[in-house]
Amino acid sequence: MPKVVDHDAYRVSILKRCLDLFAMKGYATVTMREISKELRVSTGTLYHYFPTKEVLFEQMARWIVRDDAEQLEVVRNESRSKDFRERLELLFDFVKEREGHFQKLILIASDLYRLEESEPARAILKECSSVFRDAIESHLALNNEELEKLFFGVLIGTVFQRMLDRETADFEKMFSLVRGFAPLISIGLLLEPKRA
């Protein structure tokens, strides 16, 4: 009896496993042959799912960001009854627990940035940023684009600072500064309707 393969699940499994490889070695230096070897799949199989390295990389970036947004949505759904400050703490925890993962995403975003003359690379960066900001907005129920950008910048900025210097960049210190804004946001002083 022939082996039944769930092609969608297999494609996703390849995308997941590529994150570490692209983050560690960089987009430009990794070849399809190397990906095939590292993932222990034939090059034919790899090309069956992804006709080029560019397509593989783009699909991986999109899939990972959407998966992160879905995971944050689960956290949001489990915390609907919580107030703003508690949801903010859950967001901080979400990022702290996945610090290594977000460091890899920063490295991958840097690779995409290097390809900025490429329209698809710019589109992916913009899309990924938008997905993350929308997930933050939805989780915190901000309805304010500038606050979305602020929280996104604080979270990604803190992870990036820790990549540079773990001793002086501290999650708790950075997040305690942001916690100071929580009462103002929760009573609506810093909230304005989101602009279309």
JSON list of C-alpha atoms in Angstrom, two decimals, residues 30-173:
[
{"chain": "A", "resi": 30, "resn": "VAL", "atom": "CA", "xyz": [22.42, 28.95, 1.92]},
{"chain": "A", "resi": 31, "resn": "THR", "atom": "CA", "xyz": [21.81, 26.91, -1.23]},
{"chain": "A", "resi": 32, "resn": "MET", "atom": "CA", "xyz": [18.90, 24.60, -2.00]},
{"chain": "A", "resi": 33, "resn": "ARG", "atom": "CA", "xyz": [21.36, 21.69, -1.96]},
{"chain": "A", "resi": 34, "resn": "GLU", "atom": "CA", "xyz": [22.51, 22.67, 1.55]},
{"chain": "A", "resi": 35, "resn": "ILE", "atom": "CA", "xyz": [18.90, 23.03, 2.72]},
{"chain": "A", "resi": 36, "resn": "SER", "atom": "CA", "xyz": [18.17, 19.60, 1.29]},
{"chain": "A", "resi": 37, "resn": "LYS", "atom": "CA", "xyz": [21.17, 18.11, 3.09]},
{"chain": "A", "resi": 38, "resn": "GLU", "atom": "CA", "xyz": [20.46, 19.81, 6.44]},
{"chain": "A", "resi": 39, "resn": "LEU", "atom": "CA", "xyz": [16.77, 18.85, 6.40]},
{"chain": "A", "resi": 40, "resn": "ARG", "atom": "CA", "xyz": [17.50, 15.35, 5.10]},
{"chain": "A", "resi": 41, "resn": "VAL", "atom": "CA", "xyz": [15.13, 15.62, 2.16]},
{"chain": "A", "resi": 42, "resn": "SER", "atom": "CA", "xyz": [15.97, 15.10, -1.47]},
{"chain": "A", "resi": 43, "resn": "THR", "atom": "CA", "xyz": [16.53, 18.16, -3.64]},
{"chain": "A", "resi": 44, "resn": "GLY", "atom": "CA", "xyz": [13.74, 16.86, -5.87]},
{"chain": "A", "resi": 45, "resn": "THR", "atom": "CA", "xyz": [11.35, 16.91, -2.93]},
{"chain": "A", "resi": 46, "resn": "LEU", "atom": "CA", "xyz": [12.48, 20.40, -1.98]},
{"chain": "A", "resi": 47, "resn": "TYR", "atom": "CA", "xyz": [11.94, 21.68, -5.52]},
{"chain": "A", "resi": 48, "resn": "HIS", "atom": "CA", "xyz": [8.56, 19.93, -5.66]},
{"chain": "A", "resi": 49, "resn": "TYR", "atom": "CA", "xyz": [7.32, 22.11, -2.79]},
{"chain": "A", "resi": 50, "resn": "PHE", "atom": "CA", "xyz": [9.37, 25.24, -3.50]},
{"chain": "A", "resi": 51, "resn": "PRO", "atom": "CA", "xyz": [10.49, 25.99, -7.06]},
{"chain": "A", "resi": 52, "resn": "THR", "atom": "CA", "xyz": [13.22, 28.39, -5.88]},
{"chain": "A", "resi": 53, "resn": "LYS", "atom": "CA", "xyz": [15.06, 29.36, -2.73]},
{"chain": "A", "resi": 54, "resn": "GLU", "atom": "CA", "xyz": [13.33, 32.74, -2.92]},
{"chain": "A", "resi": 55, "resn": "VAL", "atom": "CA", "xyz": [9.90, 31.11, -2.82]},
{"chain": "A", "resi": 56, "resn": "LEU", "atom": "CA", "xyz": [10.97, 28.91, 0.09]},
{"chain": "A", "resi": 57, "resn": "PHE", "atom": "CA", "xyz": [12.31, 31.88, 2.03]},
{"chain": "A", "resi": 58, "resn": "GLU", "atom": "CA", "xyz": [9.24, 34.03, 1.37]},
{"chain": "A", "resi": 59, "resn": "GLN", "atom": "CA", "xyz": [6.85, 31.27, 2.38]},
{"chain": "A", "resi": 60, "resn": "MET", "atom": "CA", "xyz": [8.88, 30.54, 5.50]},
{"chain": "A", "resi": 61, "resn": "ALA", "atom": "CA", "xyz": [8.87, 34.20, 6.60]},
{"chain": "A", "resi": 62, "resn": "ARG", "atom": "CA", "xyz": [5.13, 34.53, 6.03]},
{"chain": "A", "resi": 63, "resn": "TRP", "atom": "CA", "xyz": [4.28, 31.24, 7.68]},
{"chain": "A", "resi": 64, "resn": "ILE", "atom": "CA", "xyz": [6.35, 31.94, 10.81]},
{"chain": "A", "resi": 65, "resn": "VAL", "atom": "CA", "xyz": [4.90, 35.41, 11.34]},
{"chain": "A", "resi": 66, "resn": "ARG", "atom": "CA", "xyz": [1.34, 34.16, 10.85]},
{"chain": "A", "resi": 67, "resn": "ASP", "atom": "CA", "xyz": [1.99, 31.26, 13.22]},
{"chain": "A", "resi": 68, "resn": "ASP", "atom": "CA", "xyz": [3.28, 33.68, 15.88]},
{"chain": "A", "resi": 69, "resn": "ALA", "atom": "CA", "xyz": [0.19, 35.85, 15.41]},
{"chain": "A", "resi": 70, "resn": "GLU", "atom": "CA", "xyz": [-2.04, 32.77, 15.80]},
{"chain": "A", "resi": 71, "resn": "GLN", "atom": "CA", "xyz": [-0.22, 31.80, 19.01]},
{"chain": "A", "resi": 72, "resn": "LEU", "atom": "CA", "xyz": [-0.72, 35.31, 20.39]},
{"chain": "A", "resi": 73, "resn": "GLU", "atom": "CA", "xyz": [-4.38, 35.07, 19.40]},
{"chain": "A", "resi": 74, "resn": "VAL", "atom": "CA", "xyz": [-4.68, 31.94, 21.55]},
{"chain": "A", "resi": 75, "resn": "VAL", "atom": "CA", "xyz": [-3.22, 33.88, 24.48]},
{"chain": "A", "resi": 76, "resn": "ARG", "atom": "CA", "xyz": [-5.66, 36.72, 23.77]},
{"chain": "A", "resi": 77, "resn": "ASN", "atom": "CA", "xyz": [-8.65, 34.38, 23.63]},
{"chain": "A", "resi": 78, "resn": "GLU", "atom": "CA", "xyz": [-7.67, 32.85, 26.96]},
{"chain": "A", "resi": 79, "resn": "SER", "atom": "CA", "xyz": [-7.40, 36.30, 28.54]},
{"chain": "A", "resi": 80, "resn": "ARG", "atom": "CA", "xyz": [-10.49, 38.11, 27.28]},
{"chain": "A", "resi": 81, "resn": "SER", "atom": "CA", "xyz": [-11.71, 38.81, 30.82]},
{"chain": "A", "resi": 82, "resn": "LYS", "atom": "CA", "xyz": [-8.40, 40.32, 31.89]},
{"chain": "A", "resi": 83, "resn": "ASP", "atom": "CA", "xyz": [-7.81, 44.05, 32.10]},
{"chain": "A", "resi": 84, "resn": "PHE", "atom": "CA", "xyz": [-5.30, 45.98, 29.97]},
{"chain": "A", "resi": 85, "resn": "ARG", "atom": "CA", "xyz": [-2.43, 45.67, 32.45]},
{"chain": "A", "resi": 86, "resn": "GLU", "atom": "CA", "xyz": [-2.84, 41.88, 32.69]},
{"chain": "A", "resi": 87, "resn": "ARG", "atom": "CA", "xyz": [-2.99, 41.53, 28.90]},
{"chain": "A", "resi": 88, "resn": "LEU", "atom": "CA", "xyz": [0.15, 43.67, 28.68]},
{"chain": "A", "resi": 89, "resn": "GLU", "atom": "CA", "xyz": [1.93, 41.29, 31.09]},
{"chain": "A", "resi": 90, "resn": "LEU", "atom": "CA", "xyz": [0.85, 38.32, 28.97]},
{"chain": "A", "resi": 91, "resn": "LEU", "atom": "CA", "xyz": [2.30, 40.04, 25.89]},
{"chain": "A", "resi": 92, "resn": "PHE", "atom": "CA", "xyz": [5.60, 40.62, 27.71]},
{"chain": "A", "resi": 93, "resn": "ASP", "atom": "CA", "xyz": [5.66, 36.98, 28.82]},
{"chain": "A", "resi": 94, "resn": "PHE", "atom": "CA", "xyz": [4.90, 35.84, 25.27]},
{"chain": "A", "resi": 95, "resn": "VAL", "atom": "CA", "xyz": [7.97, 37.67, 23.95]},
{"chain": "A", "resi": 96, "resn": "LYS", "atom": "CA", "xyz": [10.28, 36.73, 26.86]},
{"chain": "A", "resi": 97, "resn": "GLU", "atom": "CA", "xyz": [9.41, 33.03, 26.52]},
{"chain": "A", "resi": 98, "resn": "ARG", "atom": "CA", "xyz": [10.18, 33.13, 22.79]},
{"chain": "A", "resi": 99, "resn": "GLU", "atom": "CA", "xyz": [13.22, 35.41, 22.91]},
{"chain": "A", "resi": 100, "resn": "GLY", "atom": "CA", "xyz": [15.45, 33.05, 20.90]},
{"chain": "A", "resi": 101, "resn": "HIS", "atom": "CA", "xyz": [12.74, 32.65, 18.29]},
{"chain": "A", "resi": 102, "resn": "PHE", "atom": "CA", "xyz": [12.32, 36.42, 17.94]},
{"chain": "A", "resi": 103, "resn": "GLN", "atom": "CA", "xyz": [16.10, 36.85, 17.68]},
{"chain": "A", "resi": 104, "resn": "LYS", "atom": "CA", "xyz": [16.03, 34.48, 14.69]},
{"chain": "A", "resi": 105, "resn": "LEU", "atom": "CA", "xyz": [13.22, 36.52, 13.15]},
{"chain": "A", "resi": 106, "resn": "ILE", "atom": "CA", "xyz": [15.29, 39.69, 13.54]},
{"chain": "A", "resi": 107, "resn": "LEU", "atom": "CA", "xyz": [18.18, 37.99, 11.72]},
{"chain": "A", "resi": 108, "resn": "ILE", "atom": "CA", "xyz": [15.84, 36.89, 8.94]},
{"chain": "A", "resi": 109, "resn": "ALA", "atom": "CA", "xyz": [14.33, 40.39, 8.71]},
{"chain": "A", "resi": 110, "resn": "SER", "atom": "CA", "xyz": [17.87, 41.72, 8.36]},
{"chain": "A", "resi": 111, "resn": "ASP", "atom": "CA", "xyz": [18.40, 39.35, 5.44]},
{"chain": "A", "resi": 112, "resn": "LEU", "atom": "CA", "xyz": [15.20, 40.58, 3.83]},
{"chain": "A", "resi": 113, "resn": "TYR", "atom": "CA", "xyz": [16.29, 44.16, 4.42]},
{"chain": "A", "resi": 114, "resn": "ARG", "atom": "CA", "xyz": [19.54, 43.48, 2.57]},
{"chain": "A", "resi": 115, "resn": "LEU", "atom": "CA", "xyz": [17.39, 42.53, -0.41]},
{"chain": "A", "resi": 116, "resn": "GLU", "atom": "CA", "xyz": [15.51, 45.82, -0.19]},
{"chain": "A", "resi": 117, "resn": "GLU", "atom": "CA", "xyz": [15.95, 46.56, -3.87]},
{"chain": "A", "resi": 118, "resn": "SER", "atom": "CA", "xyz": [13.73, 43.53, -4.34]},
{"chain": "A", "resi": 119, "resn": "GLU", "atom": "CA", "xyz": [10.04, 44.40, -4.41]},
{"chain": "A", "resi": 120, "resn": "PRO", "atom": "CA", "xyz": [9.04, 40.98, -2.96]},
{"chain": "A", "resi": 121, "resn": "ALA", "atom": "CA", "xyz": [11.45, 41.49, -0.02]},
{"chain": "A", "resi": 122, "resn": "ARG", "atom": "CA", "xyz": [9.96, 44.91, 0.75]},
{"chain": "A", "resi": 123, "resn": "ALA", "atom": "CA", "xyz": [6.46, 43.46, 0.51]},
{"chain": "A", "resi": 124, "resn": "ILE", "atom": "CA", "xyz": [7.32, 40.63, 2.92]},
{"chain": "A", "resi": 125, "resn": "LEU", "atom": "CA", "xyz": [8.86, 43.02, 5.46]},
{"chain": "A", "resi": 126, "resn": "LYS", "atom": "CA", "xyz": [5.83, 45.27, 5.31]},
{"chain": "A", "resi": 127, "resn": "GLU", "atom": "CA", "xyz": [3.42, 42.34, 5.55]},
{"chain": "A", "resi": 128, "resn": "CYS", "atom": "CA", "xyz": [5.26, 40.75, 8.49]},
{"chain": "A", "resi": 129, "resn": "SER", "atom": "CA", "xyz": [5.40, 44.05, 10.36]},
{"chain": "A", "resi": 130, "resn": "SER", "atom": "CA", "xyz": [1.71, 44.59, 9.76]},
{"chain": "A", "resi": 131, "resn": "VAL", "atom": "CA", "xyz": [0.78, 41.08, 10.96]},
{"chain": "A", "resi": 132, "resn": "PHE", "atom": "CA", "xyz": [2.76, 41.54, 14.18]},
{"chain": "A", "resi": 133, "resn": "ARG", "atom": "CA", "xyz": [1.37, 45.02, 14.85]},
{"chain": "A", "resi": 134, "resn": "ASP", "atom": "CA", "xyz": [-2.19, 43.82, 14.19]},
{"chain": "A", "resi": 135, "resn": "ALA", "atom": "CA", "xyz": [-1.67, 40.90, 16.59]},
{"chain": "A", "resi": 136, "resn": "ILE", "atom": "CA", "xyz": [-0.42, 43.30, 19.28]},
{"chain": "A", "resi": 137, "resn": "GLU", "atom": "CA", "xyz": [-3.34, 45.67, 18.66]},
{"chain": "A", "resi": 138, "resn": "SER", "atom": "CA", "xyz": [-5.83, 42.83, 18.82]},
{"chain": "A", "resi": 139, "resn": "HIS", "atom": "CA", "xyz": [-4.29, 41.38, 21.98]},
{"chain": "A", "resi": 140, "resn": "LEU", "atom": "CA", "xyz": [-4.17, 44.70, 23.82]},
{"chain": "A", "resi": 141, "resn": "ALA", "atom": "CA", "xyz": [-7.37, 46.10, 22.21]},
{"chain": "A", "resi": 142, "resn": "LEU", "atom": "CA", "xyz": [-5.59, 49.41, 21.56]},
{"chain": "A", "resi": 143, "resn": "ASN", "atom": "CA", "xyz": [-7.39, 50.75, 18.50]},
{"chain": "A", "resi": 144, "resn": "ASN", "atom": "CA", "xyz": [-4.50, 53.19, 18.09]},
{"chain": "A", "resi": 145, "resn": "GLU", "atom": "CA", "xyz": [-1.92, 52.77, 15.34]},
{"chain": "A", "resi": 146, "resn": "GLU", "atom": "CA", "xyz": [0.78, 54.83, 17.04]},
{"chain": "A", "resi": 147, "resn": "LEU", "atom": "CA", "xyz": [0.53, 52.80, 20.26]},
{"chain": "A", "resi": 148, "resn": "GLU", "atom": "CA", "xyz": [0.71, 49.59, 18.20]},
{"chain": "A", "resi": 149, "resn": "LYS", "atom": "CA", "xyz": [3.96, 50.84, 16.69]},
{"chain": "A", "resi": 150, "resn": "LEU", "atom": "CA", "xyz": [5.26, 51.86, 20.11]},
{"chain": "A", "resi": 151, "resn": "PHE", "atom": "CA", "xyz": [4.66, 48.43, 21.67]},
{"chain": "A", "resi": 152, "resn": "PHE", "atom": "CA", "xyz": [6.02, 46.66, 18.58]},
{"chain": "A", "resi": 153, "resn": "GLY", "atom": "CA", "xyz": [9.14, 48.84, 18.73]},
{"chain": "A", "resi": 154, "resn": "VAL", "atom": "CA", "xyz": [9.65, 48.25, 22.45]},
{"chain": "A", "resi": 155, "resn": "LEU", "atom": "CA", "xyz": [9.28, 44.48, 22.12]},
{"chain": "A", "resi": 156, "resn": "ILE", "atom": "CA", "xyz": [11.46, 44.01, 19.05]},
{"chain": "A", "resi": 157, "resn": "GLY", "atom": "CA", "xyz": [13.90, 46.69, 20.20]},
{"chain": "A", "resi": 158, "resn": "THR", "atom": "CA", "xyz": [14.39, 44.99, 23.55]},
{"chain": "A", "resi": 159, "resn": "VAL", "atom": "CA", "xyz": [15.01, 41.62, 21.90]},
{"chain": "A", "resi": 160, "resn": "PHE", "atom": "CA", "xyz": [17.51, 43.26, 19.53]},
{"chain": "A", "resi": 161, "resn": "GLN", "atom": "CA", "xyz": [19.30, 45.10, 22.36]},
{"chain": "A", "resi": 162, "resn": "ARG", "atom": "CA", "xyz": [19.64, 41.79, 24.19]},
{"chain": "A", "resi": 163, "resn": "MET", "atom": "CA", "xyz": [21.25, 40.30, 21.09]},
{"chain": "A", "resi": 164, "resn": "LEU", "atom": "CA", "xyz": [23.88, 43.03, 21.34]},
{"chain": "A", "resi": 165, "resn": "ASP", "atom": "CA", "xyz": [24.35, 43.09, 25.11]},
{"chain": "A", "resi": 166, "resn": "ARG", "atom": "CA", "xyz": [22.48, 40.76, 27.46]},
{"chain": "A", "resi": 167, "resn": "GLU", "atom": "CA", "xyz": [23.96, 42.31, 30.60]},
{"chain": "A", "resi": 168, "resn": "THR", "atom": "CA", "xyz": [22.67, 45.86, 30.13]},
{"chain": "A", "resi": 169, "resn": "ALA", "atom": "CA", "xyz": [19.46, 45.16, 28.19]},
{"chain": "A", "resi": 170, "resn": "ASP", "atom": "CA", "xyz": [16.99, 43.75, 30.68]},
{"chain": "A", "resi": 171, "resn": "PHE", "atom": "CA", "xyz": [13.41, 42.75, 29.88]},
{"chain": "A", "resi": 172, "resn": "GLU", "atom": "CA", "xyz": [12.14, 43.64, 33.34]},
{"chain": "A", "resi": 173, "resn": "LYS", "atom": "CA", "xyz": [13.67, 47.11, 33.38]}
]
